CSV table of C-alpha atoms in Angstrom, one decimal:
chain,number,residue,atom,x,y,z
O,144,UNK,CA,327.8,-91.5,196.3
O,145,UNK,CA,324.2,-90.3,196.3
O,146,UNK,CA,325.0,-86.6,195.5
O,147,UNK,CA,327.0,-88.0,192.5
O,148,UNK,CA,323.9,-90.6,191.5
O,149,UNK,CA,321.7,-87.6,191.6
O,150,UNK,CA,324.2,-85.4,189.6
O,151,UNK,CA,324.1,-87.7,186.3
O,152,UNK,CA,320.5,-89.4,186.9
O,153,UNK,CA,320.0,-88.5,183.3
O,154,UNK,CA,321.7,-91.2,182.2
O,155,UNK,CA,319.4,-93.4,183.5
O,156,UNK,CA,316.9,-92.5,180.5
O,157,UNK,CA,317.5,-94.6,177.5
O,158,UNK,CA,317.0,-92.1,174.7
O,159,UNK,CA,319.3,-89.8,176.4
O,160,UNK,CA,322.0,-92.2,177.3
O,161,UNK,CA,322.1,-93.3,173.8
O,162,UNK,CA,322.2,-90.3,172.4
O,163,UNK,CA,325.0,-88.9,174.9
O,164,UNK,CA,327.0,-92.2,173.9
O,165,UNK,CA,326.8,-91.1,170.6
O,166,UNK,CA,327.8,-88.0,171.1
O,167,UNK,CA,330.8,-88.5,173.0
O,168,UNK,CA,332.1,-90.6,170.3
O,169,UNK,CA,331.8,-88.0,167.5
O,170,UNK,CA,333.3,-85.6,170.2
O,171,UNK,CA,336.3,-87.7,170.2
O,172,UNK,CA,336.8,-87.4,166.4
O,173,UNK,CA,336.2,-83.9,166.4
O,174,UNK,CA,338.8,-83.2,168.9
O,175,UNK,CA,341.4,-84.8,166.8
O,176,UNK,CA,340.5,-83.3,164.1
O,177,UNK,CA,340.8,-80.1,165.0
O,178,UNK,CA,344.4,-80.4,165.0
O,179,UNK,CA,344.3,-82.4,162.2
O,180,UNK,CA,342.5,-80.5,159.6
O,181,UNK,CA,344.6,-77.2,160.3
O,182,UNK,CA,348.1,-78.8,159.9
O,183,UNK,CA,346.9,-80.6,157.1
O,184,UNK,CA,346.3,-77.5,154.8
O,185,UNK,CA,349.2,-76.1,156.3
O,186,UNK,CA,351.1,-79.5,155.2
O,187,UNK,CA,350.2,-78.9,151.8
O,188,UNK,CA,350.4,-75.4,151.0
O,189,UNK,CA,352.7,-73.3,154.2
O,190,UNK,CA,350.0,-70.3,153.5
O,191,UNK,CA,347.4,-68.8,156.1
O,192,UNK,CA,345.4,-67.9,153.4
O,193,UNK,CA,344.6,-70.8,152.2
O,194,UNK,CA,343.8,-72.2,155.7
O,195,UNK,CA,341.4,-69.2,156.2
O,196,UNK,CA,340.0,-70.5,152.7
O,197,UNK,CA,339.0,-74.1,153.8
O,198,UNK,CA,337.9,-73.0,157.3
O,199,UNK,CA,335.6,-70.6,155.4
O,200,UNK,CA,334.4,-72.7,153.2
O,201,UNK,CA,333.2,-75.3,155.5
O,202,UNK,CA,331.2,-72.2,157.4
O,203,UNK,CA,329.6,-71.0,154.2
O,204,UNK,CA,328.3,-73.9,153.5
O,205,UNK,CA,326.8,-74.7,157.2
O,206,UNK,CA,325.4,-71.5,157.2
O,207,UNK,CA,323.8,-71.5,154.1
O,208,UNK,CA,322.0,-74.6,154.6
O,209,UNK,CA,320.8,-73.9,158.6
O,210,UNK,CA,317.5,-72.0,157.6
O,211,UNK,CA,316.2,-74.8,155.6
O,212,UNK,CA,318.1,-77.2,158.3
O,213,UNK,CA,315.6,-76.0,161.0
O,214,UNK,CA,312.2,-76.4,159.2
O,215,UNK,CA,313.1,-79.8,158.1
O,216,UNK,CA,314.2,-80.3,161.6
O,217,UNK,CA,310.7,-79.2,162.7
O,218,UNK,CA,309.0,-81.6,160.1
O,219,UNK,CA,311.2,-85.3,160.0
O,220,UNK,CA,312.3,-87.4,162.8
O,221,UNK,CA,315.5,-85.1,164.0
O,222,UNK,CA,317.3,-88.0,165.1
O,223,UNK,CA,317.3,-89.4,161.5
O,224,UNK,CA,318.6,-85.9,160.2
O,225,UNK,CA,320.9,-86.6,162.6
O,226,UNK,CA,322.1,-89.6,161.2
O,227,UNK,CA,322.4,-88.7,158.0
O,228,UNK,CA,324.5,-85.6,158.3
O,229,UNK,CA,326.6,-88.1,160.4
O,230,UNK,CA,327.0,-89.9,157.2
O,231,UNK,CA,328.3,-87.0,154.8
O,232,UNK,CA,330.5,-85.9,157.9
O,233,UNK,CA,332.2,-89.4,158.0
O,234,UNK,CA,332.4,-89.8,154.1
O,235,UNK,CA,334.1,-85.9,153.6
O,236,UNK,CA,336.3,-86.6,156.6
O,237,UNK,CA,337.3,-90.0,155.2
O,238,UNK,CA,337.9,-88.8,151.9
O,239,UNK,CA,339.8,-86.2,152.9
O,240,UNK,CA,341.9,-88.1,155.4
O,241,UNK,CA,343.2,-90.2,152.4
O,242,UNK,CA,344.1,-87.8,149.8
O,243,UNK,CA,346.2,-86.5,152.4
O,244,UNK,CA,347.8,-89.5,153.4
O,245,UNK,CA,348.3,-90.8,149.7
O,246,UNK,CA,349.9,-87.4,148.8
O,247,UNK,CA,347.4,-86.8,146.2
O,248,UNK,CA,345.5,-83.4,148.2
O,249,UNK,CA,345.3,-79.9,146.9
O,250,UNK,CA,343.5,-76.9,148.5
O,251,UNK,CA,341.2,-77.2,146.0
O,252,UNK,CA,339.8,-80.8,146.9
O,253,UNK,CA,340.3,-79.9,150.6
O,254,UNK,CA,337.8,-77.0,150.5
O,255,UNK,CA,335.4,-78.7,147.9
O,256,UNK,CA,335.0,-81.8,150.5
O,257,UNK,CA,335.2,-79.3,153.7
O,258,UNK,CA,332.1,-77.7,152.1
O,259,UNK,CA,330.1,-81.1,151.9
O,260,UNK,CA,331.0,-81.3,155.8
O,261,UNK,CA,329.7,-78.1,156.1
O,262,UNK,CA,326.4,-78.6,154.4
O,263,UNK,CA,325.7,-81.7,156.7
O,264,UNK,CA,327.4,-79.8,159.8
O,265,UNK,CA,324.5,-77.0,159.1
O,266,UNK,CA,321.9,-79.8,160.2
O,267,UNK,CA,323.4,-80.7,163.3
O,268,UNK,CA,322.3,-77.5,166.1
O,269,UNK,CA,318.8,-77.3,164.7
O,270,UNK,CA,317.8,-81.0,164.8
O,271,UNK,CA,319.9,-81.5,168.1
O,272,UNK,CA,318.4,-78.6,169.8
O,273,UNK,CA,314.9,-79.5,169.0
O,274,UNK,CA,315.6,-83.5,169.7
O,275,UNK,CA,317.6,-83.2,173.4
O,276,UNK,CA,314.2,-82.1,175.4
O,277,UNK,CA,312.3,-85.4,173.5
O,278,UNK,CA,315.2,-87.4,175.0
O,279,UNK,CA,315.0,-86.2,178.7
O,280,UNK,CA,312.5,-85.5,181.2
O,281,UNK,CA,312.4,-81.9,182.0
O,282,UNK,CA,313.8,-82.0,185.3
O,283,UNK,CA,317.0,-82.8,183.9
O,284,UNK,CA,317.0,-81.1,181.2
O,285,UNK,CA,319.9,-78.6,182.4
O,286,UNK,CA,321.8,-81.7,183.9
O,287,UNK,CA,321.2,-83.4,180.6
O,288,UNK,CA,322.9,-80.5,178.9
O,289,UNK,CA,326.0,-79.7,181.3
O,290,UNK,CA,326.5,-83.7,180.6
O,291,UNK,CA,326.7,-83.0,177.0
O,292,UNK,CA,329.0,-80.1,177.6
O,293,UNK,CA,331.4,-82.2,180.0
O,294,UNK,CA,331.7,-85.4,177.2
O,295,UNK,CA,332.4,-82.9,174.6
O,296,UNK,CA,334.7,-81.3,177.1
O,297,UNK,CA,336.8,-84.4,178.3
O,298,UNK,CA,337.3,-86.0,175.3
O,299,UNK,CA,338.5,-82.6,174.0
O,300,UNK,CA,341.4,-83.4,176.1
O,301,UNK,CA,342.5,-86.6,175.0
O,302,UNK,CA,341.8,-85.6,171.3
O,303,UNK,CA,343.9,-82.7,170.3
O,304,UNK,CA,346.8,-84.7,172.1
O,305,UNK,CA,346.3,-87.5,170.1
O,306,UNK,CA,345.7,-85.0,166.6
O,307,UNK,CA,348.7,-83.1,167.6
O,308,UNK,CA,351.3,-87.0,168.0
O,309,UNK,CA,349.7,-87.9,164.7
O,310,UNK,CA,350.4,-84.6,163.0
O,311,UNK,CA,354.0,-84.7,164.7
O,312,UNK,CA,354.5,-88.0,163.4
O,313,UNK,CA,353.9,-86.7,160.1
O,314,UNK,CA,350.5,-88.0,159.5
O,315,UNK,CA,347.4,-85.6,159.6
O,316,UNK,CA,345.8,-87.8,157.2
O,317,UNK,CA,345.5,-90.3,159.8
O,318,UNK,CA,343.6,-88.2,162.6
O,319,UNK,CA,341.2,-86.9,159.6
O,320,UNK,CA,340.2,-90.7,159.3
O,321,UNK,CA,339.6,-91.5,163.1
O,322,UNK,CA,337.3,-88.3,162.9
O,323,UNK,CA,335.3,-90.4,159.9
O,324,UNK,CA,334.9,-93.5,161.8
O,325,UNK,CA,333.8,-91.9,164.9
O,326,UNK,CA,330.9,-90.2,162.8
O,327,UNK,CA,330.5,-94.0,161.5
O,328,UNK,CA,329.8,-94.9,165.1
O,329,UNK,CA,327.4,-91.7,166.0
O,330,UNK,CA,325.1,-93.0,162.9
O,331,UNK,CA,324.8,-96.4,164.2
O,332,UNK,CA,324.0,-95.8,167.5
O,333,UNK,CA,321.6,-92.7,166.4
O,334,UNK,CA,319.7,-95.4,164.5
O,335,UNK,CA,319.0,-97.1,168.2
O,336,UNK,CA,317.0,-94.0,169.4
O,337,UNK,CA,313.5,-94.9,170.2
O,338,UNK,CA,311.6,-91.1,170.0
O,339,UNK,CA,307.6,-91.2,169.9
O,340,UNK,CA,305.9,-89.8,167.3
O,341,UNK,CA,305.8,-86.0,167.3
O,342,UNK,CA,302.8,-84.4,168.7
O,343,UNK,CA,304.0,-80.9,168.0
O,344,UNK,CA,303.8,-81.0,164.4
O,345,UNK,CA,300.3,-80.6,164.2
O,346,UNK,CA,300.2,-79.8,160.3
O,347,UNK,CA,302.3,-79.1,157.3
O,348,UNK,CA,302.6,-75.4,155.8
O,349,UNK,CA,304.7,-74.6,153.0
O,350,UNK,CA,308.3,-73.7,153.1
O,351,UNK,CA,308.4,-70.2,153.4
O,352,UNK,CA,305.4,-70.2,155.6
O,353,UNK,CA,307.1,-72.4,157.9
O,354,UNK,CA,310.2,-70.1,158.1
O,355,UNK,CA,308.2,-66.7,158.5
O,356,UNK,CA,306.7,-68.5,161.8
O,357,UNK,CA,309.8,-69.7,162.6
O,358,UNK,CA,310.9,-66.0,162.4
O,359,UNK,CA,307.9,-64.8,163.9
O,360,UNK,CA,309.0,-67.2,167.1
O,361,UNK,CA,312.8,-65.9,167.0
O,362,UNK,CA,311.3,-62.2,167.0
O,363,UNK,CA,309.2,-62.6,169.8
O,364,UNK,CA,311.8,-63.9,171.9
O,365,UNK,CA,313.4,-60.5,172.5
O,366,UNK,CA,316.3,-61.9,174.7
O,367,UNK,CA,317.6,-63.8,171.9
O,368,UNK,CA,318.1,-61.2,169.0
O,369,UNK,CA,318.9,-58.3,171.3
O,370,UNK,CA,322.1,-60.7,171.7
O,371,UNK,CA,323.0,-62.4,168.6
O,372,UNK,CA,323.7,-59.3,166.7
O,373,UNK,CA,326.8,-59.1,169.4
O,374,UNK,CA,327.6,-62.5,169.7
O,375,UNK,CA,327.8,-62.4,165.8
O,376,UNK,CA,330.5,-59.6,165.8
O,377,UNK,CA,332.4,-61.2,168.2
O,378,UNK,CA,332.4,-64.3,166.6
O,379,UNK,CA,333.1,-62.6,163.1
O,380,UNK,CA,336.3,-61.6,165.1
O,381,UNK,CA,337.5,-64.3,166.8
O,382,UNK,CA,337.4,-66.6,163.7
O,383,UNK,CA,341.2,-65.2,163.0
O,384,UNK,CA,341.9,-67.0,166.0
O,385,UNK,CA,341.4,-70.2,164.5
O,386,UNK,CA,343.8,-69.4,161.4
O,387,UNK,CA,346.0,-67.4,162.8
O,388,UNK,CA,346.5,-69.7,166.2
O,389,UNK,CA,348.0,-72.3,163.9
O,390,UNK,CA,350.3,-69.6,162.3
O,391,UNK,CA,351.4,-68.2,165.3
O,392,UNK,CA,352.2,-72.1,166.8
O,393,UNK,CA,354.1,-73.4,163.7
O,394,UNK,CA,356.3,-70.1,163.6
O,395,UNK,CA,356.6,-69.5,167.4
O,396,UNK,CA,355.8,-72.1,169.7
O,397,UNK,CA,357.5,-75.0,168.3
O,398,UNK,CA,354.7,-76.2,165.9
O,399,UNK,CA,351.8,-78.7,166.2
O,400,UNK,CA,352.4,-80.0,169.3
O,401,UNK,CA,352.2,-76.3,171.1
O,402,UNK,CA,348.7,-75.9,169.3
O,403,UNK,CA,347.5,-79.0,170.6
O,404,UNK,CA,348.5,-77.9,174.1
O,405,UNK,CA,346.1,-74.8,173.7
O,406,UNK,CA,343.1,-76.5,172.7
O,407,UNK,CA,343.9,-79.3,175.2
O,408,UNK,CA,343.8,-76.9,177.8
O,409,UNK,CA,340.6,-75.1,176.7
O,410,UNK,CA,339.3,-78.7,176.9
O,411,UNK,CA,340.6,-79.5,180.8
O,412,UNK,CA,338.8,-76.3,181.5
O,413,UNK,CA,335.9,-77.1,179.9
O,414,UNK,CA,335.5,-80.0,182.0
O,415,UNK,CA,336.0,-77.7,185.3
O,416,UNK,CA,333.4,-76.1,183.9
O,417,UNK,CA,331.3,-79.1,182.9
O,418,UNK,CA,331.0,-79.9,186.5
O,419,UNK,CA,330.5,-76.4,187.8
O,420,UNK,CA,327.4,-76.4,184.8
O,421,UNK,CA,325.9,-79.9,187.0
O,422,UNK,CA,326.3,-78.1,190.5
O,423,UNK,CA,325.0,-74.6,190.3
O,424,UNK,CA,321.7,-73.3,189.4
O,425,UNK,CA,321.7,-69.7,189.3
O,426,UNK,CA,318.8,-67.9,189.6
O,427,UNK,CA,319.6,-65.5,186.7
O,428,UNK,CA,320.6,-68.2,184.3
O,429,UNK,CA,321.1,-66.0,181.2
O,430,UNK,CA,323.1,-63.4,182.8
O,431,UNK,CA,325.5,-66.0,183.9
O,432,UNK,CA,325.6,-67.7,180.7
O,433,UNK,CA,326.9,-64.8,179.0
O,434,UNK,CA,328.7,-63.3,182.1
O,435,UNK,CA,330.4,-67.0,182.1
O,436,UNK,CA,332.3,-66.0,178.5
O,437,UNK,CA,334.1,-63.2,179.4
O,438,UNK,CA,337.6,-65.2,180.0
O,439,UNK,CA,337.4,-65.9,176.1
O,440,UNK,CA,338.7,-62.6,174.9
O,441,UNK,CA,341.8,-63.3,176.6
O,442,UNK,CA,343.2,-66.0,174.2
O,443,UNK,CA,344.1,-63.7,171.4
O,444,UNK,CA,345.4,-61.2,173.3
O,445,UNK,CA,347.8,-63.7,175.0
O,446,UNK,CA,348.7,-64.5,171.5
O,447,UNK,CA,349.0,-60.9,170.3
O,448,UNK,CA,351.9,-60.8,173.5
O,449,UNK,CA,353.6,-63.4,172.5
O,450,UNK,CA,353.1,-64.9,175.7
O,451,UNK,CA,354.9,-68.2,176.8
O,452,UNK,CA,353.0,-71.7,176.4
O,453,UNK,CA,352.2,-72.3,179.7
O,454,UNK,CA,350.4,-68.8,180.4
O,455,UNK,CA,348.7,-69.2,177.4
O,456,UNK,CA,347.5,-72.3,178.2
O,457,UNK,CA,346.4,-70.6,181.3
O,458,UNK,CA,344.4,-68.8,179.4
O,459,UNK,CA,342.9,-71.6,177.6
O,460,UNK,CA,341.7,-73.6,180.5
O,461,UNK,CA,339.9,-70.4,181.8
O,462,UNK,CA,338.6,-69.9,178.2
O,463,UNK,CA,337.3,-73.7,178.3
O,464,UNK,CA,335.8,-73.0,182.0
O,465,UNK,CA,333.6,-70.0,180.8
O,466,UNK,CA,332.4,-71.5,177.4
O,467,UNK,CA,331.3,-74.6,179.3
O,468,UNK,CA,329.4,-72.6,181.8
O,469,UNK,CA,328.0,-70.6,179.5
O,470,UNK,CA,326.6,-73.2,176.7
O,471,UNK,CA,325.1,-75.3,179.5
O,472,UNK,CA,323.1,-72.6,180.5
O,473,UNK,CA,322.4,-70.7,177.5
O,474,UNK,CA,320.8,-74.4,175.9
O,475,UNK,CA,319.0,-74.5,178.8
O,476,UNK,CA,317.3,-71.3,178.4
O,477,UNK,CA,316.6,-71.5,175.3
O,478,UNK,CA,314.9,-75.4,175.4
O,479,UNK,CA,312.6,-74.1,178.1
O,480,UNK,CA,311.9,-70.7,176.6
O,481,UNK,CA,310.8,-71.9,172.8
O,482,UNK,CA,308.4,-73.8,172.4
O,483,UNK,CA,309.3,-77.4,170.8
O,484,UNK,CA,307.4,-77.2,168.1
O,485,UNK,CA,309.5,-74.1,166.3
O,486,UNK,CA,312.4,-75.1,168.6
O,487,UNK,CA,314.4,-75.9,165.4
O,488,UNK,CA,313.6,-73.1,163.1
O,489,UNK,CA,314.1,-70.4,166.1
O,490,UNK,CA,318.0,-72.5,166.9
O,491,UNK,CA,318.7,-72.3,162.6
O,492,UNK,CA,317.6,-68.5,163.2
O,493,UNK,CA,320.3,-68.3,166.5
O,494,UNK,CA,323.0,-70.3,165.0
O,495,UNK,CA,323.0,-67.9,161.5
O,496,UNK,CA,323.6,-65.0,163.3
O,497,UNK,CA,325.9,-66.3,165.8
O,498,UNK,CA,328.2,-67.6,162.8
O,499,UNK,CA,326.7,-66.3,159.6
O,500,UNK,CA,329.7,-64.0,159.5
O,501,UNK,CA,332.3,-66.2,161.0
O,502,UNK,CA,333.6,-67.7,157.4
O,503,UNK,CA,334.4,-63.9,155.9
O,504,UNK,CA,336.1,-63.7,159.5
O,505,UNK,CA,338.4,-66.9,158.4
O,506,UNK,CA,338.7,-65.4,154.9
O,507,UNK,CA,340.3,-62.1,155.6
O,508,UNK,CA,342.4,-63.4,158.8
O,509,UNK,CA,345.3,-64.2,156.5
O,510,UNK,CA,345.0,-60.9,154.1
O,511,UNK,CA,344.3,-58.5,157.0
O,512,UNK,CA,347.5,-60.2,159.1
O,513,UNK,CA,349.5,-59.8,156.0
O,514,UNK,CA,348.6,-56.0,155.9
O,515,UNK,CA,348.8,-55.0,159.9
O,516,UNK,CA,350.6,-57.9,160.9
O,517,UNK,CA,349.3,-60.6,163.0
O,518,UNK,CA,349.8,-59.0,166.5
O,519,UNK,CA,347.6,-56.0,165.7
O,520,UNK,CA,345.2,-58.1,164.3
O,521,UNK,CA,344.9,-60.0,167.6
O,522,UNK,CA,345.1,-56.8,169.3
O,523,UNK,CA,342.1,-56.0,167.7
O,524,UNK,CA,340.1,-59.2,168.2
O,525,UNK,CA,340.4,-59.7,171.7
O,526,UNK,CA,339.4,-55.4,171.8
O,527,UNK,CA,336.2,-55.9,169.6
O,528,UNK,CA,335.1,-58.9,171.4
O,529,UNK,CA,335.6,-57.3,174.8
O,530,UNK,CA,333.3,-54.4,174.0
O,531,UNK,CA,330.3,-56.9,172.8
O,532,UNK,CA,330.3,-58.9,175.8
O,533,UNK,CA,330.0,-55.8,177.7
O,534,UNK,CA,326.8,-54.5,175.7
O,535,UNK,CA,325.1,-58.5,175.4
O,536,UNK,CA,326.0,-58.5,179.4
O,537,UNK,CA,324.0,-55.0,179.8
O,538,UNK,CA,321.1,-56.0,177.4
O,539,UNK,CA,317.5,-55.8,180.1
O,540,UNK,CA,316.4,-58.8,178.5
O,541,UNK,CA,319.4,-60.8,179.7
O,542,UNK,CA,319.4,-59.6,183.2
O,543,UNK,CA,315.2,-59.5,183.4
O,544,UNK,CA,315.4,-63.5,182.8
O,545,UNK,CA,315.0,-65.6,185.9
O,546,UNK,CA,315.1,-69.2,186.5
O,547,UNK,CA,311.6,-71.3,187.0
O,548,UNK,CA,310.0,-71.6,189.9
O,549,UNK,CA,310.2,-75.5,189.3
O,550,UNK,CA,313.7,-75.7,188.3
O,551,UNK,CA,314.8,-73.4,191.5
O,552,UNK,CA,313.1,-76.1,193.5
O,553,UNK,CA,314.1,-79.1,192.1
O,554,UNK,CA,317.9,-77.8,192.7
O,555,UNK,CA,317.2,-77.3,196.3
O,556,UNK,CA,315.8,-80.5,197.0
């Protein structure tokens, strides 16, 4: 009982128990609507294209926003940013949610409200990556993140189920709108944070000052570029998964229902690896983060075999196991290695290149299937994404980087 005590002590810290509250809440939308949102287009217009369309839309728009999202991140309360793109989440989401069920959507509407819940999602890793450490003390700060990981995780179980009964009882609409009251709930309870003052903004440059320091902070840290180009091409990649996956399940695998399966398994694996995330403390942290992904490139090439539910949900779980792993640590890294006050502006820096190309990804999906055909595609994906894990895994920066001293003792005792 102890061992478990010690294992989620963070949530004995008000500011961090409010804000994982809040969290898993908007983690529970999310997870519906992931199902949701996909079967929804799908619903109105049968094409892959016009899925790869909305889901690319909603990434232009975050990424186009996340530079500017991390110096305001660095200069307001980030717990108010927060709350506010909780709000244009909740209102898109809602909005959406009802033209769907009324009967009155179009693609068009679908991607023009997708793109204001992008412009607010483009907030949300620059302000949360700079306001987690102010929330925590840093002794816990990798528990406080594998507990982030494992709420995300388990309620990405019970979500996609519950997406996937809605969609198969004929009403995506419906899950769209539990999404936009859970983000109703994240902005309440984000209002309930009680974060001092901030100490690290010491003054006020202009705009483009603040960004060239921000960039200036990103360059320095060598182990971060030297990996986002790769992570960026393997992300551009892997974004047909998410258009085609849906495809694939509606023609194949008996429709919505064998969709939700997959991402329900990624999220039961997720959780395994939520808890692994709380136990171990290795002493090469980064290497493991990235080692942890490998399982990943797997899922389209199950797809690409045409592979039987269960085995690729198989593959999922061990997916969801390595991602888990390997977001826990790699937040952890990065927390202690920026320092807080360009911690923002260096995460906008990290989270364009990791996805900056992951909306023309979704856009060709459906052309470059119709042209190879969607096996080949797959094929292709899981090859490309396989060979930049192998050069991020080989990078000296990722295997130089070692644990702290404090951190490595802390574990042991």
């Amino acid at each position: 009982m102890n061992a478990l005590a010690g294992r989620v002590g963070a949530l004995t810290e008000r500011n961090f128990r409010v804000l994982f509250t809040s969290t898993t809440i908007s983690a529970v939308g999310d997870a519906v609507s992931t199902i949701a949102l996909a079967f929804a287009v799908l619903q109105i217009s049968n094409s892959p294209i016009a899925l790869g369309v909305v889901i690319a839309g909603r990434q232009v728009a975050s990424a186009s926003v996340t530079l500017a999202a991390g110096v305001w991140s660095d200069r307001l309360p980030r717990h108010l940013i927060l709350t506010a793109a909780a709000v244009v989440q909740g209102a898109a989401q809602a909005t959406t949610g009802t033209l769907v069920i009324s009967g009155h959507a179009t693609v068009t509407m679908v991607v023009a409200l997708q793109v204001a819940y992008g412009l607010a999602s483009g907030f949300v890793i620059p302000a949360a990556q700079g306001l987690i450490p102010h929330t925590i003390s840093a002794a816990r700060l990798q528990q406080a993140n594998a507990l982030l990981g494992l709420t995300r995780s388990s309620v990405g179980v019970i979500g996609p189920a519950i997406g996937g009964l809605l969609v198969a009882l004929g009403s995506p609409g419906s899950a769209l709108l539990v999404d936009a009251a859970s983000f109703a709930a994240e902005a309440l309870l984000l209002l309930r944070l009680r974060i001092p003052p901030r100490a690290d903004v010491l003054e006020r440059n202009p705009f483009f000052h603040e960004l060239r320091l921000g960039w200036a902070e990103f360059r320095r840290q060598t182990w971060i570029w030297t990996t986002i180009v790769f992570f960026g091409i393997s992300n551009f990649f892997f974004a047909s998964y998410f258009v085609l996956g849906p495809v694939v399940a509606k023609r194949d695998l008996g429709g919505a229902p064998a969709w939700a399966a997959l991402v329900t398994a990624f999220g039961l694996g997720s959780i395994v690896g939520g808890v692994l995330a709380l136990r171990i403390r290795p002493r090469r942290p980064l290497l493991t983060s990235c080692a942890a992904a490998a399982p990943i490139v797997l899922q389209p090439l199950g797809l690409a075999l045409k592979l039987p539910v269960p085995v690729l949900a198989g593959l999922a779980f061990a997916s969801g196991v390595g991602i888990a792993v390997h977001l826990a640590f790699w937040f952890t890294v990065f927390q202690r290695q920026v320092p807080a006050e360009a911690r923002s502006r260096v995460s906008s820096y990290d989270a364009l290149g990791s996805f900056v190309l992951m909306p023309l990804g979704s856009a060709l999906a459906g052309p470059v299937a119709a042209l190879i055909g969607i096996s080949t595609t797959l094929y292709v994906v899981s090859a490309v994404m396989t060979i930049c894990l192998f050069v991020v895994v080989g990078q000296p920066s990722v295997r130089a980087m070692r644990a702290p001293v404090a951190a490595t003792a802390a574990a042991a005792a």
